[in-house]
JSON list of C-alpha atoms in Angstrom, two decimals:
[
{"chain": "Y", "resi": 1, "resn": "HIS", "atom": "CA", "xyz": [58.70, 14.98, -1.77]},
{"chain": "Y", "resi": 2, "resn": "CYS", "atom": "CA", "xyz": [57.15, 17.71, -3.81]},
{"chain": "Y", "resi": 3, "resn": "VAL", "atom": "CA", "xyz": [57.31, 20.96, -1.95]},
{"chain": "Y", "resi": 4, "resn": "GLY", "atom": "CA", "xyz": [57.81, 24.43, -3.18]},
{"chain": "Y", "resi": 5, "resn": "ARG", "atom": "CA", "xyz": [57.05, 27.96, -2.34]},
{"chain": "Y", "resi": 6, "resn": "GLY", "atom": "CA", "xyz": [57.98, 30.50, -4.91]},
{"chain": "Y", "resi": 7, "resn": "HIS", "atom": "CA", "xyz": [58.74, 34.08, -4.09]},
{"chain": "Y", "resi": 8, "resn": "PHE", "atom": "CA", "xyz": [59.90, 36.55, -6.68]},
{"chain": "Y", "resi": 9, "resn": "GLU", "atom": "CA", "xyz": [61.46, 39.59, -5.11]},
{"chain": "Y", "resi": 10, "resn": "PRO", "atom": "CA", "xyz": [64.72, 41.33, -5.89]},
{"chain": "Y", "resi": 11, "resn": "ILE", "atom": "CA", "xyz": [67.49, 41.37, -3.32]},
{"chain": "Y", "resi": 12, "resn": "PHE", "atom": "CA", "xyz": [67.19, 45.13, -3.48]},
{"chain": "Y", "resi": 13, "resn": "GLY", "atom": "CA", "xyz": [64.39, 46.91, -5.30]},
{"chain": "Y", "resi": 14, "resn": "ASP", "atom": "CA", "xyz": [61.98, 49.84, -5.24]},
{"chain": "Y", "resi": 15, "resn": "LYS", "atom": "CA", "xyz": [60.78, 48.81, -1.77]},
{"chain": "Y", "resi": 16, "resn": "GLY", "atom": "CA", "xyz": [64.31, 48.49, -0.40]},
{"chain": "Y", "resi": 17, "resn": "PRO", "atom": "CA", "xyz": [66.11, 45.29, 0.53]},
{"chain": "Y", "resi": 18, "resn": "MET", "atom": "CA", "xyz": [64.28, 41.98, 0.46]},
{"chain": "Y", "resi": 19, "resn": "SER", "atom": "CA", "xyz": [63.08, 40.96, 3.88]},
{"chain": "Y", "resi": 20, "resn": "LEU", "atom": "CA", "xyz": [65.44, 38.51, 5.54]},
{"chain": "Y", "resi": 21, "resn": "GLU", "atom": "CA", "xyz": [62.34, 36.79, 6.90]},
{"chain": "Y", "resi": 22, "resn": "SER", "atom": "CA", "xyz": [61.13, 36.13, 3.33]},
{"chain": "Y", "resi": 23, "resn": "PHE", "atom": "CA", "xyz": [64.45, 34.44, 2.57]},
{"chain": "Y", "resi": 24, "resn": "ARG", "atom": "CA", "xyz": [64.26, 32.39, 5.78]},
{"chain": "Y", "resi": 25, "resn": "GLN", "atom": "CA", "xyz": [60.75, 31.22, 4.93]},
{"chain": "Y", "resi": 26, "resn": "LEU", "atom": "CA", "xyz": [61.82, 30.05, 1.46]},
{"chain": "Y", "resi": 27, "resn": "VAL", "atom": "CA", "xyz": [64.75, 28.14, 2.91]},
{"chain": "Y", "resi": 28, "resn": "GLU", "atom": "CA", "xyz": [62.48, 26.64, 5.59]},
{"chain": "Y", "resi": 29, "resn": "VAL", "atom": "CA", "xyz": [59.82, 25.48, 3.13]},
{"chain": "Y", "resi": 30, "resn": "ASN", "atom": "CA", "xyz": [61.96, 24.46, 0.17]},
{"chain": "Y", "resi": 31, "resn": "LEU", "atom": "CA", "xyz": [65.21, 23.23, 1.72]},
{"chain": "Y", "resi": 32, "resn": "ILE", "atom": "CA", "xyz": [64.82, 22.46, 5.41]},
{"chain": "Y", "resi": 33, "resn": "SER", "atom": "CA", "xyz": [61.57, 20.56, 4.87]},
{"chain": "Y", "resi": 34, "resn": "THR", "atom": "CA", "xyz": [63.30, 18.48, 2.17]},
{"chain": "Y", "resi": 35, "resn": "PHE", "atom": "CA", "xyz": [66.15, 17.65, 4.54]},
{"chain": "Y", "resi": 36, "resn": "ASN", "atom": "CA", "xyz": [63.69, 16.85, 7.32]},
{"chain": "Y", "resi": 37, "resn": "MET", "atom": "CA", "xyz": [61.78, 14.48, 5.03]},
{"chain": "Y", "resi": 38, "resn": "MET", "atom": "CA", "xyz": [65.05, 12.77, 4.01]},
{"chain": "Y", "resi": 39, "resn": "ARG", "atom": "CA", "xyz": [66.23, 12.19, 7.54]},
{"chain": "Y", "resi": 40, "resn": "LEU", "atom": "CA", "xyz": [62.88, 10.86, 8.77]},
{"chain": "Y", "resi": 41, "resn": "ALA", "atom": "CA", "xyz": [62.10, 8.74, 5.69]},
{"chain": "Y", "resi": 42, "resn": "SER", "atom": "CA", "xyz": [65.59, 7.23, 5.63]},
{"chain": "Y", "resi": 43, "resn": "ALA", "atom": "CA", "xyz": [65.32, 6.31, 9.31]},
{"chain": "Y", "resi": 44, "resn": "ASP", "atom": "CA", "xyz": [62.13, 4.35, 8.57]},
{"chain": "Y", "resi": 45, "resn": "MET", "atom": "CA", "xyz": [63.45, 2.86, 5.31]},
{"chain": "Y", "resi": 46, "resn": "ALA", "atom": "CA", "xyz": [66.63, 1.63, 7.02]},
{"chain": "Y", "resi": 47, "resn": "THR", "atom": "CA", "xyz": [64.49, -0.71, 9.17]},
{"chain": "Y", "resi": 48, "resn": "LEU", "atom": "CA", "xyz": [62.77, -2.34, 6.16]},
{"chain": "Y", "resi": 49, "resn": "THR", "atom": "CA", "xyz": [63.66, -5.78, 4.89]},
{"chain": "Y", "resi": 50, "resn": "PRO", "atom": "CA", "xyz": [65.61, -5.28, 1.65]},
{"chain": "Y", "resi": 51, "resn": "MET", "atom": "CA", "xyz": [63.97, -6.24, -1.62]},
{"chain": "Y", "resi": 52, "resn": "PRO", "atom": "CA", "xyz": [65.75, -8.89, -3.76]},
{"chain": "Y", "resi": 53, "resn": "SER", "atom": "CA", "xyz": [67.77, -6.06, -5.37]},
{"chain": "Y", "resi": 54, "resn": "GLY", "atom": "CA", "xyz": [68.98, -4.96, -1.92]},
{"chain": "Y", "resi": 55, "resn": "GLU", "atom": "CA", "xyz": [66.94, -1.79, -2.13]},
{"chain": "Y", "resi": 56, "resn": "ARG", "atom": "CA", "xyz": [64.99, -0.54, 0.85]},
{"chain": "Y", "resi": 57, "resn": "GLY", "atom": "CA", "xyz": [63.46, 2.49, -0.82]},
{"chain": "Y", "resi": 58, "resn": "VAL", "atom": "CA", "xyz": [63.97, 5.62, -2.84]},
{"chain": "Y", "resi": 59, "resn": "ILE", "atom": "CA", "xyz": [63.67, 9.26, -1.86]},
{"chain": "Y", "resi": 60, "resn": "VAL", "atom": "CA", "xyz": [62.62, 11.57, -4.70]},
{"chain": "Y", "resi": 61, "resn": "SER", "atom": "CA", "xyz": [62.90, 15.28, -4.01]},
{"chain": "Y", "resi": 62, "resn": "THR", "atom": "CA", "xyz": [61.76, 18.20, -6.14]},
{"chain": "Y", "resi": 63, "resn": "ALA", "atom": "CA", "xyz": [64.22, 20.92, -7.07]},
{"chain": "Y", "resi": 64, "resn": "SER", "atom": "CA", "xyz": [63.76, 23.40, -9.93]},
{"chain": "Y", "resi": 65, "resn": "VAL", "atom": "CA", "xyz": [65.60, 24.51, -13.05]},
{"chain": "Y", "resi": 66, "resn": "SER", "atom": "CA", "xyz": [65.88, 27.82, -11.19]},
{"chain": "Y", "resi": 67, "resn": "ALA", "atom": "CA", "xyz": [68.53, 26.11, -9.05]},
{"chain": "Y", "resi": 68, "resn": "TYR", "atom": "CA", "xyz": [70.74, 26.22, -12.15]},
{"chain": "Y", "resi": 69, "resn": "GLU", "atom": "CA", "xyz": [69.38, 29.24, -13.99]},
{"chain": "Y", "resi": 70, "resn": "GLY", "atom": "CA", "xyz": [67.64, 31.56, -11.58]},
{"chain": "Y", "resi": 71, "resn": "GLN", "atom": "CA", "xyz": [66.36, 34.79, -13.04]},
{"chain": "Y", "resi": 72, "resn": "ILE", "atom": "CA", "xyz": [66.18, 38.34, -11.75]},
{"chain": "Y", "resi": 73, "resn": "GLY", "atom": "CA", "xyz": [64.08, 38.34, -8.59]},
{"chain": "Y", "resi": 74, "resn": "GLU", "atom": "CA", "xyz": [64.70, 34.63, -7.98]},
{"chain": "Y", "resi": 75, "resn": "ALA", "atom": "CA", "xyz": [67.91, 34.74, -5.93]},
{"chain": "Y", "resi": 76, "resn": "ALA", "atom": "CA", "xyz": [66.25, 33.46, -2.76]},
{"chain": "Y", "resi": 77, "resn": "TYR", "atom": "CA", "xyz": [64.14, 30.83, -4.56]},
{"chain": "Y", "resi": 78, "resn": "ALA", "atom": "CA", "xyz": [67.15, 29.67, -6.61]},
{"chain": "Y", "resi": 79, "resn": "ALA", "atom": "CA", "xyz": [69.25, 29.41, -3.46]},
{"chain": "Y", "resi": 80, "resn": "SER", "atom": "CA", "xyz": [66.64, 27.32, -1.67]},
{"chain": "Y", "resi": 81, "resn": "LYS", "atom": "CA", "xyz": [66.21, 24.94, -4.63]},
{"chain": "Y", "resi": 82, "resn": "GLY", "atom": "CA", "xyz": [69.97, 24.93, -5.23]},
{"chain": "Y", "resi": 83, "resn": "GLY", "atom": "CA", "xyz": [70.34, 23.58, -1.72]},
{"chain": "Y", "resi": 84, "resn": "VAL", "atom": "CA", "xyz": [68.05, 20.70, -2.65]},
{"chain": "Y", "resi": 85, "resn": "VAL", "atom": "CA", "xyz": [70.16, 19.98, -5.75]},
{"chain": "Y", "resi": 86, "resn": "SER", "atom": "CA", "xyz": [73.37, 20.08, -3.69]},
{"chain": "Y", "resi": 87, "resn": "MET", "atom": "CA", "xyz": [71.98, 17.62, -1.16]},
{"chain": "Y", "resi": 88, "resn": "ILE", "atom": "CA", "xyz": [71.07, 14.82, -3.61]},
{"chain": "Y", "resi": 89, "resn": "LEU", "atom": "CA", "xyz": [74.49, 13.31, -4.37]},
{"chain": "Y", "resi": 90, "resn": "PRO", "atom": "CA", "xyz": [75.92, 13.35, -0.83]},
{"chain": "Y", "resi": 91, "resn": "ALA", "atom": "CA", "xyz": [72.64, 11.93, 0.50]},
{"chain": "Y", "resi": 92, "resn": "ALA", "atom": "CA", "xyz": [72.75, 9.16, -2.12]},
{"chain": "Y", "resi": 93, "resn": "ARG", "atom": "CA", "xyz": [76.33, 8.35, -1.14]},
{"chain": "Y", "resi": 94, "resn": "GLU", "atom": "CA", "xyz": [75.45, 8.29, 2.53]},
{"chain": "Y", "resi": 95, "resn": "LEU", "atom": "CA", "xyz": [72.24, 6.29, 2.24]},
{"chain": "Y", "resi": 96, "resn": "GLY", "atom": "CA", "xyz": [73.31, 3.97, -0.58]},
{"chain": "Y", "resi": 97, "resn": "PRO", "atom": "CA", "xyz": [75.00, 1.45, 1.74]},
{"chain": "Y", "resi": 98, "resn": "LEU", "atom": "CA", "xyz": [71.61, 1.12, 3.48]},
{"chain": "Y", "resi": 99, "resn": "GLY", "atom": "CA", "xyz": [69.91, 0.30, 0.16]},
{"chain": "Y", "resi": 100, "resn": "ILE", "atom": "CA", "xyz": [68.24, 3.70, -0.09]},
{"chain": "Y", "resi": 101, "resn": "ARG", "atom": "CA", "xyz": [68.44, 5.67, -3.34]},
{"chain": "Y", "resi": 102, "resn": "VAL", "atom": "CA", "xyz": [68.14, 9.47, -3.50]},
{"chain": "Y", "resi": 103, "resn": "VAL", "atom": "CA", "xyz": [67.07, 11.24, -6.69]},
{"chain": "Y", "resi": 104, "resn": "GLY", "atom": "CA", "xyz": [66.07, 14.79, -7.52]},
{"chain": "Y", "resi": 105, "resn": "ILE", "atom": "CA", "xyz": [63.82, 16.12, -10.24]},
{"chain": "Y", "resi": 106, "resn": "ALA", "atom": "CA", "xyz": [64.27, 19.69, -11.46]},
{"chain": "Y", "resi": 107, "resn": "PRO", "atom": "CA", "xyz": [61.14, 20.65, -13.36]},
{"chain": "Y", "resi": 108, "resn": "GLY", "atom": "CA", "xyz": [61.01, 23.60, -15.68]},
{"chain": "Y", "resi": 109, "resn": "LEU", "atom": "CA", "xyz": [57.81, 25.40, -16.58]},
{"chain": "Y", "resi": 110, "resn": "PHE", "atom": "CA", "xyz": [54.89, 23.20, -15.55]},
{"chain": "Y", "resi": 111, "resn": "GLY", "atom": "CA", "xyz": [51.23, 24.12, -15.74]},
{"chain": "Y", "resi": 112, "resn": "THR", "atom": "CA", "xyz": [50.60, 24.17, -12.00]},
{"chain": "Y", "resi": 113, "resn": "GLN", "atom": "CA", "xyz": [48.95, 26.67, -9.70]},
{"chain": "Y", "resi": 114, "resn": "THR", "atom": "CA", "xyz": [52.37, 27.43, -8.20]},
{"chain": "Y", "resi": 115, "resn": "LEU", "atom": "CA", "xyz": [53.69, 28.57, -11.59]},
{"chain": "Y", "resi": 116, "resn": "PHE", "atom": "CA", "xyz": [50.60, 30.60, -12.35]},
{"chain": "Y", "resi": 117, "resn": "HIS", "atom": "CA", "xyz": [50.78, 32.21, -8.91]},
{"chain": "Y", "resi": 118, "resn": "MET", "atom": "CA", "xyz": [54.49, 33.09, -9.26]},
{"chain": "Y", "resi": 119, "resn": "GLU", "atom": "CA", "xyz": [54.35, 34.26, -12.86]},
{"chain": "Y", "resi": 120, "resn": "LYS", "atom": "CA", "xyz": [51.55, 36.79, -13.10]},
{"chain": "Y", "resi": 121, "resn": "ASN", "atom": "CA", "xyz": [52.05, 37.56, -16.79]},
{"chain": "Y", "resi": 122, "resn": "LEU", "atom": "CA", "xyz": [52.26, 34.08, -18.28]},
{"chain": "Y", "resi": 123, "resn": "ASP", "atom": "CA", "xyz": [51.42, 33.84, -21.95]},
{"chain": "Y", "resi": 124, "resn": "SER", "atom": "CA", "xyz": [52.02, 31.52, -24.88]},
{"chain": "Y", "resi": 125, "resn": "ARG", "atom": "CA", "xyz": [55.27, 33.32, -25.80]},
{"chain": "Y", "resi": 126, "resn": "LEU", "atom": "CA", "xyz": [56.91, 31.86, -22.72]},
{"chain": "Y", "resi": 127, "resn": "ALA", "atom": "CA", "xyz": [55.78, 28.35, -23.64]},
{"chain": "Y", "resi": 128, "resn": "HIS", "atom": "CA", "xyz": [57.10, 28.80, -27.18]},
{"chain": "Y", "resi": 129, "resn": "GLN", "atom": "CA", "xyz": [60.57, 29.42, -25.75]},
{"chain": "Y", "resi": 130, "resn": "ILE", "atom": "CA", "xyz": [60.64, 25.76, -24.72]},
{"chain": "Y", "resi": 131, "resn": "PRO", "atom": "CA", "xyz": [62.50, 23.96, -27.55]},
{"chain": "Y", "resi": 132, "resn": "PHE", "atom": "CA", "xyz": [60.13, 20.98, -27.60]},
{"chain": "Y", "resi": 133, "resn": "PRO", "atom": "CA", "xyz": [57.35, 20.59, -26.89]},
{"chain": "Y", "resi": 134, "resn": "HIS", "atom": "CA", "xyz": [56.23, 24.23, -27.14]},
{"chain": "Y", "resi": 135, "resn": "ARG", "atom": "CA", "xyz": [54.02, 24.12, -24.07]},
{"chain": "Y", "resi": 136, "resn": "PHE", "atom": "CA", "xyz": [54.14, 24.00, -20.30]},
{"chain": "Y", "resi": 137, "resn": "GLY", "atom": "CA", "xyz": [54.80, 20.60, -18.78]},
{"chain": "Y", "resi": 138, "resn": "ASP", "atom": "CA", "xyz": [51.84, 18.57, -17.59]},
{"chain": "Y", "resi": 139, "resn": "PRO", "atom": "CA", "xyz": [51.93, 17.38, -13.96]},
{"chain": "Y", "resi": 140, "resn": "ALA", "atom": "CA", "xyz": [51.19, 13.87, -15.29]},
{"chain": "Y", "resi": 141, "resn": "GLU", "atom": "CA", "xyz": [54.57, 13.97, -17.08]},
{"chain": "Y", "resi": 142, "resn": "PHE", "atom": "CA", "xyz": [56.25, 14.71, -13.76]},
{"chain": "Y", "resi": 143, "resn": "ALA", "atom": "CA", "xyz": [54.42, 11.73, -12.25]},
{"chain": "Y", "resi": 144, "resn": "MET", "atom": "CA", "xyz": [55.56, 9.49, -15.13]},
{"chain": "Y", "resi": 145, "resn": "LEU", "atom": "CA", "xyz": [59.18, 10.38, -14.40]},
{"chain": "Y", "resi": 146, "resn": "VAL", "atom": "CA", "xyz": [58.72, 9.65, -10.70]},
{"chain": "Y", "resi": 147, "resn": "LEU", "atom": "CA", "xyz": [57.28, 6.22, -11.60]},
{"chain": "Y", "resi": 148, "resn": "HIS", "atom": "CA", "xyz": [60.25, 5.52, -13.87]},
{"chain": "Y", "resi": 149, "resn": "VAL", "atom": "CA", "xyz": [62.69, 6.52, -11.11]},
{"chain": "Y", "resi": 150, "resn": "LEU", "atom": "CA", "xyz": [60.92, 4.17, -8.70]},
{"chain": "Y", "resi": 151, "resn": "LYS", "atom": "CA", "xyz": [61.22, 1.25, -11.14]},
{"chain": "Y", "resi": 152, "resn": "ASN", "atom": "CA", "xyz": [64.78, 1.87, -12.35]},
{"chain": "Y", "resi": 153, "resn": "VAL", "atom": "CA", "xyz": [67.18, 0.99, -9.54]},
{"chain": "Y", "resi": 154, "resn": "MET", "atom": "CA", "xyz": [70.17, 2.39, -11.49]},
{"chain": "Y", "resi": 155, "resn": "ILE", "atom": "CA", "xyz": [68.93, 5.96, -11.15]},
{"chain": "Y", "resi": 156, "resn": "ASN", "atom": "CA", "xyz": [70.60, 7.25, -8.01]},
{"chain": "Y", "resi": 157, "resn": "GLY", "atom": "CA", "xyz": [72.42, 10.39, -6.91]},
{"chain": "Y", "resi": 158, "resn": "SER", "atom": "CA", "xyz": [71.25, 12.43, -9.89]},
{"chain": "Y", "resi": 159, "resn": "VAL", "atom": "CA", "xyz": [69.04, 15.42, -10.43]},
{"chain": "Y", "resi": 160, "resn": "LEU", "atom": "CA", "xyz": [67.00, 14.92, -13.59]},
{"chain": "Y", "resi": 161, "resn": "ARG", "atom": "CA", "xyz": [65.92, 18.02, -15.49]},
{"chain": "Y", "resi": 162, "resn": "LEU", "atom": "CA", "xyz": [62.38, 17.82, -16.80]},
{"chain": "Y", "resi": 163, "resn": "ASP", "atom": "CA", "xyz": [62.11, 20.95, -18.86]},
{"chain": "Y", "resi": 164, "resn": "GLY", "atom": "CA", "xyz": [61.75, 20.25, -22.59]},
{"chain": "Y", "resi": 165, "resn": "GLY", "atom": "CA", "xyz": [65.23, 21.69, -23.14]},
{"chain": "Y", "resi": 166, "resn": "TYR", "atom": "CA", "xyz": [64.26, 25.08, -21.72]},
{"chain": "Y", "resi": 167, "resn": "HIS", "atom": "CA", "xyz": [67.28, 27.05, -20.59]},
{"chain": "Y", "resi": 168, "resn": "ARG", "atom": "CA", "xyz": [66.63, 30.60, -19.54]}
]
């Protein structure tokens, strides 16, 4: 489940307080839709015949490094993605007895349209702040991690940072 809507706006700024509706929309798109996907997917997975390992499926949800290290203007976004992070372990514990794994991925700076839309003034200096490699992540690298999670039945109940060591 790869959903995200970014919105950078201070809690209180030049235009006054952030709209409560903007916060609600972020929570709806980033958190509630993730929960909705989990509940519906797990209901279907629970009816599947288990594989030889006992597994019936894996739910992979997308969080963000902002859940851990939100910046100025990201309080609402960080809160919505933090909710996704907070849901992973209890969901894994709850769904594990059914043979369903739950994993989160918290990407850092990835070269996607979402990043370029949220960060209007992106430049190479920001990429050079990533310890290694000194570039934005490639969406194919995200996909490679998802494939590894699908194949490795021991990955469960964790949120994996995919950020090149970037801590803001």
